Amino acid sequence: MSLSGVCVTAVESRPAGGGTSHALGAVGELEASPAHRPFGARVKAFVALTKPRIIELLLITTVPVMFLAEQGVPDLWLVLHTCFAGYLSAGGANALNMYIDRDIDALMDRTSQRPLVTGMVSPREGLVFGLALAVVSTLWFGVFVNWLSAWLALGALLFYVVVYTMILKRRTAQNIVWGGIAGCMPVLIGWSSVTDSMSWAAVILFLVIFFWTPPHYWPLSMKVKDDYARVGVPMLPVIASNKVVARQIVLYSWVMVAVSLLLQPLGYTGWFYTAVALVTGGWWLWEAHALQNRARSGETGAGLKEMRLFHWSITYVSLLFVAVAVDPFLR
């Protein structure tokens, strides 16, 4: 995912209807009264800056690839060091993302309670925290894993923060497509952490996540497109009809499933992974086409049921990568 969180997205619960005045009012109240920033709440706020729910999903695409690269159980300490450094790297990227996006986060209901909006963490603290995590994570990777993994993680972080957040996000509807490259990097990092090299197996799984990202995120964007429209972020559902978005979802879904089936013909996996890829991919395509049919029939609101595909996309990637980890033991 960088372990950045672009690729894999978790829904964060936010009280709706807060709006700009609520968010900005909260900032003023908290910053004006340090008593409203107790230590425990501050710790939770800094943890929230790292988006831990998203990172859980990012690690699902890292650890199984380590099993595939090892063709068995990788060294436990290597797994722990890779996961810890990956968490720090992703957390740094997410914190810097919130620092840059704090202006639009204050205007969106879904993000109006983020720490930099409420004032529980100041912008300067958020910036320093994000930069510190970036430095520590890179050094941790280099010293305790290997420097190839360190550079991949740092490159992913910079791609997420600079290319996606600062350049693409507010300028093009292709933001999540190309910005999602950062979220594919945990696959490469998982492989390089074990082998200190690259492989076509890692590239194929990188491409699976690349083509997974848009049809994973666009259904969520369809649901909250009013939030994105309010702040001028041109997510595809903001500038295109549901029919167009659904058609793109179906297109990317077919390519994703096709790419996921390349591992077995190239000799990297056996029957178990292939069976899981076929069943889960088939169900994904069923859901994608069902969403397209509802969009074509003019369904909107609750009738569109776009979140069914979003939730299944998380289950799909989890099952697929668990199969990646289990397959070496069944060959």
mmCIF file of C-alpha atoms in Angstrom:
data_model
loop_
_atom_site.group_PDB
_atom_site.id
_atom_site.type_symbol
_atom_site.label_atom_id
_atom_site.label_comp_id
_atom_site.label_asym_id
_atom_site.label_seq_id
_atom_site.Cartn_x
_atom_site.Cartn_y
_atom_site.Cartn_z
ATOM 1 C CA MET A 1 0.000 0.000 0.000
ATOM 2 C CA SER A 2 4.214 2.834 0.393
ATOM 3 C CA LEU A 3 2.462 1.372 2.963
ATOM 4 C CA SER A 4 0.257 4.382 2.538
ATOM 5 C CA GLY A 5 -3.326 3.431 2.640
ATOM 6 C CA VAL A 6 -4.284 4.500 -0.868
ATOM 7 C CA CYS A 7 -5.002 0.978 -2.048
ATOM 8 C CA VAL A 8 -6.731 -0.385 0.845
ATOM 9 C CA THR A 9 -9.469 1.870 2.349
ATOM 10 C CA ALA A 10 -11.400 1.334 5.536
ATOM 11 C CA VAL A 11 -14.578 3.252 6.266
ATOM 12 C CA GLU A 12 -14.105 5.564 9.202
ATOM 13 C CA SER A 13 -17.159 6.381 11.293
ATOM 14 C CA ARG A 14 -17.779 10.128 11.395
ATOM 15 C CA PRO A 15 -20.776 11.963 12.757
ATOM 16 C CA ALA A 16 -22.612 13.440 9.801
ATOM 17 C CA GLY A 17 -23.865 16.956 9.575
ATOM 18 C CA GLY A 18 -21.008 18.591 11.441
ATOM 19 C CA GLY A 19 -20.021 20.791 8.514
ATOM 20 C CA THR A 20 -17.413 23.494 8.386
ATOM 21 C CA SER A 21 -18.600 25.563 11.314
ATOM 22 C CA HIS A 22 -18.608 22.550 13.611
ATOM 23 C CA ALA A 23 -15.120 21.470 12.600
ATOM 24 C CA LEU A 24 -13.566 24.918 12.756
ATOM 25 C CA GLY A 25 -15.361 25.635 16.007
ATOM 26 C CA ALA A 26 -13.900 22.496 17.509
ATOM 27 C CA VAL A 27 -10.422 23.564 16.457
ATOM 28 C CA GLY A 28 -10.784 26.897 18.165
ATOM 29 C CA GLU A 29 -12.233 25.399 21.344
ATOM 30 C CA LEU A 30 -9.554 22.735 21.721
ATOM 31 C CA GLU A 31 -6.624 24.961 20.873
ATOM 32 C CA ALA A 32 -7.878 27.671 23.197
ATOM 33 C CA SER A 33 -8.221 25.253 26.121
ATOM 34 C CA PRO A 34 -5.366 22.787 26.715
ATOM 35 C CA ALA A 35 -7.481 21.181 29.445
ATOM 36 C CA HIS A 36 -9.614 19.771 26.655
ATOM 37 C CA ARG A 37 -6.601 17.821 25.362
ATOM 38 C CA PRO A 38 -5.942 15.172 28.056
ATOM 39 C CA PHE A 39 -2.953 12.882 27.654
ATOM 40 C CA GLY A 40 -4.940 9.740 26.880
ATOM 41 C CA ALA A 41 -6.983 11.475 24.213
ATOM 42 C CA ARG A 42 -3.821 12.925 22.709
ATOM 43 C CA VAL A 43 -2.227 9.492 22.450
ATOM 44 C CA LYS A 44 -5.333 8.153 20.717
ATOM 45 C CA ALA A 45 -5.249 11.141 18.357
ATOM 46 C CA PHE A 46 -1.663 10.474 17.302
ATOM 47 C CA VAL A 47 -2.515 6.809 16.741
ATOM 48 C CA ALA A 48 -5.519 7.926 14.670
ATOM 49 C CA LEU A 49 -3.166 9.955 12.458
ATOM 50 C CA THR A 50 -1.611 6.677 11.315
ATOM 51 C CA LYS A 51 -5.028 5.257 10.215
ATOM 52 C CA PRO A 52 -4.451 1.885 11.920
ATOM 53 C CA ARG A 53 -7.555 0.226 10.419
ATOM 54 C CA ILE A 54 -6.210 0.836 6.935
ATOM 55 C CA ILE A 55 -2.749 -0.414 7.882
ATOM 56 C CA GLU A 56 -4.218 -3.707 9.096
ATOM 57 C CA LEU A 57 -5.360 -4.329 5.545
ATOM 58 C CA LEU A 58 -2.039 -3.199 4.120
ATOM 59 C CA LEU A 59 -0.229 -5.840 6.154
ATOM 60 C CA ILE A 60 -2.552 -8.490 4.713
ATOM 61 C CA THR A 61 -0.832 -7.894 1.377
ATOM 62 C CA THR A 62 2.666 -7.917 2.911
ATOM 63 C CA VAL A 63 2.944 -10.968 5.167
ATOM 64 C CA PRO A 64 1.420 -13.572 2.785
ATOM 65 C CA VAL A 65 3.868 -12.526 0.077
ATOM 66 C CA MET A 66 6.680 -13.250 2.532
ATOM 67 C CA PHE A 67 5.355 -16.820 2.844
ATOM 68 C CA LEU A 68 5.245 -17.132 -0.955
ATOM 69 C CA ALA A 69 8.778 -15.775 -1.326
ATOM 70 C CA GLU A 70 10.059 -18.158 1.351
ATOM 71 C CA GLN A 71 7.950 -21.069 0.026
ATOM 72 C CA GLY A 72 7.161 -21.745 3.658
ATOM 73 C CA VAL A 73 7.328 -19.963 6.986
ATOM 74 C CA PRO A 74 9.629 -16.909 6.934
ATOM 75 C CA ASP A 75 11.808 -15.967 9.890
ATOM 76 C CA LEU A 76 9.526 -14.657 12.655
ATOM 77 C CA TRP A 77 11.809 -11.764 13.572
ATOM 78 C CA LEU A 78 11.978 -10.723 9.928
ATOM 79 C CA VAL A 79 8.173 -10.713 9.758
ATOM 80 C CA LEU A 80 7.918 -8.628 12.941
ATOM 81 C CA HIS A 81 10.541 -6.113 11.791
ATOM 82 C CA THR A 82 8.872 -5.832 8.361
ATOM 83 C CA CYS A 83 5.424 -5.315 9.881
ATOM 84 C CA PHE A 84 6.666 -2.794 12.441
ATOM 85 C CA ALA A 85 8.622 -0.761 9.902
ATOM 86 C CA GLY A 86 5.720 -1.027 7.482
ATOM 87 C CA TYR A 87 3.322 0.312 10.103
ATOM 88 C CA LEU A 88 5.611 3.255 10.806
ATOM 89 C CA SER A 89 6.028 4.007 7.092
ATOM 90 C CA ALA A 90 2.314 3.821 6.378
ATOM 91 C CA GLY A 91 1.560 5.803 9.514
ATOM 92 C CA GLY A 92 3.966 8.524 8.462
ATOM 93 C CA ALA A 93 2.418 8.714 5.008
ATOM 94 C CA ASN A 94 -1.091 8.890 6.467
ATOM 95 C CA ALA A 95 -0.126 11.560 8.993
ATOM 96 C CA LEU A 96 1.438 13.719 6.267
ATOM 97 C CA ASN A 97 -1.647 13.147 4.122
ATOM 98 C CA MET A 98 -3.861 14.467 6.936
ATOM 99 C CA TYR A 99 -1.537 17.440 7.421
ATOM 100 C CA ILE A 100 -1.817 18.399 3.739
ATOM 101 C CA ASP A 101 -5.557 17.704 3.494
ATOM 102 C CA ARG A 102 -6.606 19.295 6.782
ATOM 103 C CA ASP A 103 -8.344 22.141 4.937
ATOM 104 C CA ILE A 104 -10.695 19.893 2.987
ATOM 105 C CA ASP A 105 -11.031 17.407 5.844
ATOM 106 C CA ALA A 106 -12.704 20.196 7.828
ATOM 107 C CA LEU A 107 -15.342 20.537 5.111
ATOM 108 C CA MET A 108 -16.214 16.850 4.736
ATOM 109 C CA ASP A 109 -18.560 15.078 7.127
ATOM 110 C CA ARG A 110 -16.617 11.820 6.768
ATOM 111 C CA THR A 111 -13.357 13.405 7.941
ATOM 112 C CA SER A 112 -14.573 16.236 10.183
ATOM 113 C CA GLN A 113 -13.418 14.516 13.374
ATOM 114 C CA ARG A 114 -9.838 13.840 12.339
ATOM 115 C CA PRO A 115 -7.276 14.992 14.925
ATOM 116 C CA LEU A 116 -5.887 17.913 12.914
ATOM 117 C CA VAL A 117 -9.410 19.210 12.285
ATOM 118 C CA THR A 118 -10.609 19.017 15.881
ATOM 119 C CA GLY A 119 -7.369 20.495 17.187
ATOM 120 C CA MET A 120 -6.472 17.500 19.336
ATOM 121 C CA VAL A 121 -3.183 17.561 17.378
ATOM 122 C CA SER A 122 -1.776 20.810 16.007
ATOM 123 C CA PRO A 123 -0.672 21.055 12.357
ATOM 124 C CA ARG A 124 2.968 21.461 13.408
ATOM 125 C CA GLU A 125 2.757 18.385 15.631
ATOM 126 C CA GLY A 126 1.161 16.395 12.828
ATOM 127 C CA LEU A 127 3.879 17.424 10.369
ATOM 128 C CA VAL A 128 6.735 16.614 12.756
ATOM 129 C CA PHE A 129 5.098 13.319 13.703
ATOM 130 C CA GLY A 130 4.697 12.270 10.073
ATOM 131 C CA LEU A 131 8.275 13.210 9.137
ATOM 132 C CA ALA A 132 9.656 11.431 12.205
ATOM 133 C CA LEU A 133 7.804 8.233 11.320
ATOM 134 C CA ALA A 134 9.108 8.450 7.754
ATOM 135 C CA VAL A 135 12.726 8.727 8.917
ATOM 136 C CA VAL A 136 12.490 6.053 11.617
ATOM 137 C CA SER A 137 10.676 3.589 9.355
ATOM 138 C CA THR A 138 13.251 3.957 6.577
ATOM 139 C CA LEU A 139 16.141 3.390 8.980
ATOM 140 C CA TRP A 140 14.354 0.470 10.652
ATOM 141 C CA PHE A 141 13.814 -1.214 7.290
ATOM 142 C CA GLY A 142 17.423 -0.623 6.285
ATOM 143 C CA VAL A 143 19.007 -1.846 9.516
ATOM 144 C CA PHE A 144 16.733 -4.755 10.453
ATOM 145 C CA VAL A 145 15.356 -5.906 7.063
ATOM 146 C CA ASN A 146 17.371 -4.699 4.040
ATOM 147 C CA TRP A 147 17.964 -1.489 2.152
ATOM 148 C CA LEU A 148 15.995 -2.523 -0.930
ATOM 149 C CA SER A 149 12.884 -2.739 1.244
ATOM 150 C CA ALA A 150 13.812 0.574 2.865
ATOM 151 C CA TRP A 151 13.999 2.394 -0.475
ATOM 152 C CA LEU A 152 10.778 0.785 -1.698
ATOM 153 C CA ALA A 153 8.965 1.902 1.451
ATOM 154 C CA LEU A 154 10.379 5.422 1.268
ATOM 155 C CA GLY A 155 9.501 5.646 -2.421
ATOM 156 C CA ALA A 156 5.963 4.530 -1.690
ATOM 157 C CA LEU A 157 5.613 7.112 1.079
ATOM 158 C CA LEU A 158 6.872 9.924 -1.146
ATOM 159 C CA PHE A 159 4.643 8.788 -4.000
ATOM 160 C CA TYR A 160 1.568 8.818 -1.759
ATOM 161 C CA VAL A 161 2.324 12.154 -0.147
ATOM 162 C CA VAL A 162 3.710 14.082 -3.124
ATOM 163 C CA VAL A 163 2.303 12.484 -6.270
ATOM 164 C CA TYR A 164 -1.118 11.430 -4.984
ATOM 165 C CA THR A 165 -1.960 13.874 -2.183
ATOM 166 C CA MET A 166 -0.237 17.020 -3.462
ATOM 167 C CA ILE A 167 -0.490 16.609 -7.252
ATOM 168 C CA LEU A 168 -3.164 14.159 -8.400
ATOM 169 C CA LYS A 169 -5.920 14.143 -5.788
ATOM 170 C CA ARG A 170 -7.332 17.614 -6.438
ATOM 171 C CA ARG A 171 -6.567 17.759 -10.163
ATOM 172 C CA THR A 172 -7.757 14.625 -11.961
ATOM 173 C CA ALA A 173 -10.384 11.894 -11.804
ATOM 174 C CA GLN A 174 -7.533 9.437 -12.403
ATOM 175 C CA ASN A 175 -6.175 10.297 -8.950
ATOM 176 C CA ILE A 176 -7.006 6.972 -7.343
ATOM 177 C CA VAL A 177 -5.833 4.989 -10.378
ATOM 178 C CA TRP A 178 -2.267 6.270 -10.493
ATOM 179 C CA GLY A 179 -2.111 7.304 -6.859
ATOM 180 C CA GLY A 180 -2.929 3.714 -6.019
ATOM 181 C CA ILE A 181 0.569 2.694 -7.089
ATOM 182 C CA ALA A 182 1.708 3.635 -3.604
ATOM 183 C CA GLY A 183 -0.755 1.185 -2.115
ATOM 184 C CA CYS A 184 0.625 -1.662 -4.232
ATOM 185 C CA MET A 185 4.117 -1.374 -2.776
ATOM 186 C CA PRO A 186 3.622 -3.620 0.293
ATOM 187 C CA VAL A 187 3.562 -6.562 -2.115
ATOM 188 C CA LEU A 188 7.019 -5.676 -3.415
ATOM 189 C CA ILE A 189 8.244 -4.960 0.105
ATOM 190 C CA GLY A 190 6.992 -8.320 1.356
ATOM 191 C CA TRP A 191 8.937 -10.093 -1.383
ATOM 192 C CA SER A 192 12.095 -7.997 -1.081
ATOM 193 C CA SER A 193 12.189 -8.368 2.700
ATOM 194 C CA VAL A 194 12.718 -12.125 2.262
ATOM 195 C CA THR A 195 14.790 -12.285 -0.926
ATOM 196 C CA ASP A 196 16.418 -8.831 -1.157
ATOM 197 C CA SER A 197 15.392 -8.948 -4.812
ATOM 198 C CA MET A 198 12.377 -8.741 -7.113
ATOM 199 C CA SER A 199 10.410 -11.432 -8.965
ATOM 200 C CA TRP A 200 7.654 -11.701 -11.560
ATOM 201 C CA ALA A 201 5.466 -13.187 -8.821
ATOM 202 C CA ALA A 202 5.739 -9.930 -6.885
ATOM 203 C CA VAL A 203 5.059 -7.902 -10.042
ATOM 204 C CA ILE A 204 1.899 -9.913 -10.789
ATOM 205 C CA LEU A 205 0.561 -9.413 -7.266
ATOM 206 C CA PHE A 206 1.509 -5.723 -7.514
ATOM 207 C CA LEU A 207 -0.672 -5.526 -10.642
ATOM 208 C CA VAL A 208 -3.521 -7.350 -8.899
ATOM 209 C CA ILE A 209 -3.604 -4.621 -6.255
ATOM 210 C CA PHE A 210 -3.169 -1.914 -8.908
ATOM 211 C CA PHE A 211 -6.272 -3.050 -10.790
ATOM 212 C CA TRP A 212 -8.084 -3.807 -7.515
ATOM 213 C CA THR A 213 -7.753 -0.280 -6.155
ATOM 214 C CA PRO A 214 -10.136 1.673 -8.447
ATOM 215 C CA PRO A 215 -13.089 -0.772 -8.230
ATOM 216 C CA HIS A 216 -12.451 -1.002 -4.481
ATOM 217 C CA TYR A 217 -12.511 2.762 -3.906
ATOM 218 C CA TRP A 218 -14.994 4.005 -6.504
ATOM 219 C CA PRO A 219 -18.033 2.397 -4.806
ATOM 220 C CA LEU A 220 -17.160 4.265 -1.598
ATOM 221 C CA SER A 221 -16.667 7.433 -3.636
ATOM 222 C CA MET A 222 -20.121 6.926 -5.153
ATOM 223 C CA LYS A 223 -21.622 6.911 -1.673
ATOM 224 C CA VAL A 224 -19.786 10.017 -0.417
ATOM 225 C CA LYS A 225 -19.502 11.898 -3.715
ATOM 226 C CA ASP A 226 -21.315 14.929 -2.265
ATOM 227 C CA ASP A 227 -18.493 15.302 0.255
ATOM 228 C CA TYR A 228 -15.891 15.243 -2.517
ATOM 229 C CA ALA A 229 -17.926 17.609 -4.680
ATOM 230 C CA ARG A 230 -18.184 20.077 -1.775
ATOM 231 C CA VAL A 231 -14.401 20.376 -1.545
ATOM 232 C CA GLY A 232 -13.691 20.219 -5.279
ATOM 233 C CA VAL A 233 -11.942 16.834 -5.356
ATOM 234 C CA PRO A 234 -12.724 15.359 -8.802
ATOM 235 C CA MET A 235 -13.213 11.711 -7.876
ATOM 236 C CA LEU A 236 -14.686 9.865 -10.848
ATOM 237 C CA PRO A 237 -18.198 9.577 -9.318
ATOM 238 C CA VAL A 238 -18.216 13.376 -8.877
ATOM 239 C CA ILE A 239 -17.667 14.154 -12.552
ATOM 240 C CA ALA A 240 -19.261 11.107 -14.208
ATOM 241 C CA SER A 241 -22.617 9.351 -14.036
ATOM 242 C CA ASN A 242 -23.168 6.167 -12.077
ATOM 243 C CA LYS A 243 -23.388 4.293 -15.374
ATOM 244 C CA VAL A 244 -19.939 5.464 -16.438
ATOM 245 C CA VAL A 245 -18.405 4.695 -13.045
ATOM 246 C CA ALA A 246 -19.978 1.230 -12.949
ATOM 247 C CA ARG A 247 -18.700 0.481 -16.445
ATOM 248 C CA GLN A 248 -15.172 1.403 -15.352
ATOM 249 C CA ILE A 249 -15.553 -0.753 -12.251
ATOM 250 C CA VAL A 250 -16.509 -3.755 -14.399
ATOM 251 C CA LEU A 251 -13.584 -3.150 -16.775
ATOM 252 C CA TYR A 252 -10.981 -2.951 -14.013
ATOM 253 C CA SER A 253 -12.564 -5.942 -12.257
ATOM 254 C CA TRP A 254 -12.168 -8.220 -15.278
ATOM 255 C CA VAL A 255 -8.528 -7.190 -15.727
ATOM 256 C CA MET A 256 -7.849 -7.708 -12.009
ATOM 257 C CA VAL A 257 -9.293 -11.227 -12.012
ATOM 258 C CA ALA A 258 -7.411 -12.138 -15.203
ATOM 259 C CA VAL A 259 -4.102 -10.922 -13.770
ATOM 260 C CA SER A 260 -4.717 -12.805 -10.508
ATOM 261 C CA LEU A 261 -4.812 -16.069 -12.484
ATOM 262 C CA LEU A 262 -1.341 -15.608 -14.008
ATOM 263 C CA LEU A 263 0.572 -16.940 -10.998
ATOM 264 C CA GLN A 264 -0.296 -20.582 -11.585
ATOM 265 C CA PRO A 265 0.658 -20.813 -15.300
ATOM 266 C CA LEU A 266 4.002 -19.194 -14.469
ATOM 267 C CA GLY A 267 4.658 -21.785 -11.784
ATOM 268 C CA TYR A 268 4.501 -19.600 -8.675
ATOM 269 C CA THR A 269 1.365 -21.131 -7.122
ATOM 270 C CA GLY A 270 -0.589 -24.382 -7.243
ATOM 271 C CA TRP A 271 -4.174 -25.578 -7.251
ATOM 272 C CA PHE A 272 -5.242 -24.049 -3.933
ATOM 273 C CA TYR A 273 -4.461 -20.430 -4.778
ATOM 274 C CA THR A 274 -5.962 -20.857 -8.251
ATOM 275 C CA ALA A 275 -9.189 -22.292 -6.843
ATOM 276 C CA VAL A 276 -9.531 -19.425 -4.356
ATOM 277 C CA ALA A 277 -8.753 -16.853 -7.079
ATOM 278 C CA LEU A 278 -11.417 -18.353 -9.356
ATOM 279 C CA VAL A 279 -14.154 -18.522 -6.710
ATOM 280 C CA THR A 280 -13.512 -15.125 -5.114
ATOM 281 C CA GLY A 281 -12.882 -13.482 -8.483
ATOM 282 C CA GLY A 282 -16.093 -14.947 -9.867
ATOM 283 C CA TRP A 283 -18.072 -13.595 -6.946
ATOM 284 C CA TRP A 284 -16.416 -10.189 -7.398
ATOM 285 C CA LEU A 285 -17.447 -10.118 -11.069
ATOM 286 C CA TRP A 286 -21.002 -11.053 -10.087
ATOM 287 C CA GLU A 287 -21.154 -8.117 -7.662
ATOM 288 C CA ALA A 288 -19.548 -5.720 -10.163
ATOM 289 C CA HIS A 289 -22.017 -6.602 -12.910
ATOM 290 C CA ALA A 290 -24.912 -6.405 -10.435
ATOM 291 C CA LEU A 291 -23.819 -2.872 -9.534
ATOM 292 C CA GLN A 292 -23.615 -2.003 -13.234
ATOM 293 C CA ASN A 293 -27.137 -3.358 -13.811
ATOM 294 C CA ARG A 294 -28.516 -1.271 -10.942
ATOM 295 C CA ALA A 295 -26.738 1.822 -12.302
ATOM 296 C CA ARG A 296 -28.138 1.191 -15.788
ATOM 297 C CA SER A 297 -31.663 0.889 -14.391
ATOM 298 C CA GLY A 298 -31.335 4.299 -12.749
ATOM 299 C CA GLU A 299 -31.091 3.182 -9.130
ATOM 300 C CA THR A 300 -29.745 5.840 -6.780
ATOM 301 C CA GLY A 301 -29.272 6.232 -3.055
ATOM 302 C CA ALA A 302 -29.837 3.079 -1.009
ATOM 303 C CA GLY A 303 -31.144 1.266 -4.079
ATOM 304 C CA LEU A 304 -27.734 1.438 -5.781
ATOM 305 C CA LYS A 305 -26.180 -0.734 -3.035
ATOM 306 C CA GLU A 306 -22.708 0.347 -4.067
ATOM 307 C CA MET A 307 -21.243 -0.501 -0.661
ATOM 308 C CA ARG A 308 -21.854 -4.208 -1.239
ATOM 309 C CA LEU A 309 -18.944 -4.258 -3.675
ATOM 310 C CA PHE A 310 -16.826 -2.062 -1.424
ATOM 311 C CA HIS A 311 -17.183 -4.429 1.521
ATOM 312 C CA TRP A 312 -16.683 -7.492 -0.669
ATOM 313 C CA SER A 313 -13.511 -5.963 -2.099
ATOM 314 C CA ILE A 314 -11.920 -6.035 1.366
ATOM 315 C CA THR A 315 -12.996 -9.644 1.901
ATOM 316 C CA TYR A 316 -11.722 -10.546 -1.568
ATOM 317 C CA VAL A 317 -8.216 -9.183 -1.087
ATOM 318 C CA SER A 318 -8.004 -10.781 2.365
ATOM 319 C CA LEU A 319 -9.009 -14.234 1.094
ATOM 320 C CA LEU A 320 -6.816 -14.000 -1.989
ATOM 321 C CA PHE A 321 -3.685 -13.166 -0.016
ATOM 322 C CA VAL A 322 -4.413 -15.751 2.661
ATOM 323 C CA ALA A 323 -4.444 -18.220 -0.244
ATOM 324 C CA VAL A 324 -1.064 -16.838 -1.333
ATOM 325 C CA ALA A 325 0.311 -17.700 2.135
ATOM 326 C CA VAL A 326 -1.298 -21.140 2.394
ATOM 327 C CA ASP A 327 -0.570 -22.358 -1.134
ATOM 328 C CA PRO A 328 3.154 -23.182 -0.598
ATOM 329 C CA PHE A 329 2.200 -25.740 2.062
ATOM 330 C CA LEU A 330 -0.149 -27.607 -0.307
ATOM 331 C CA ARG A 331 2.122 -28.025 -3.293
#
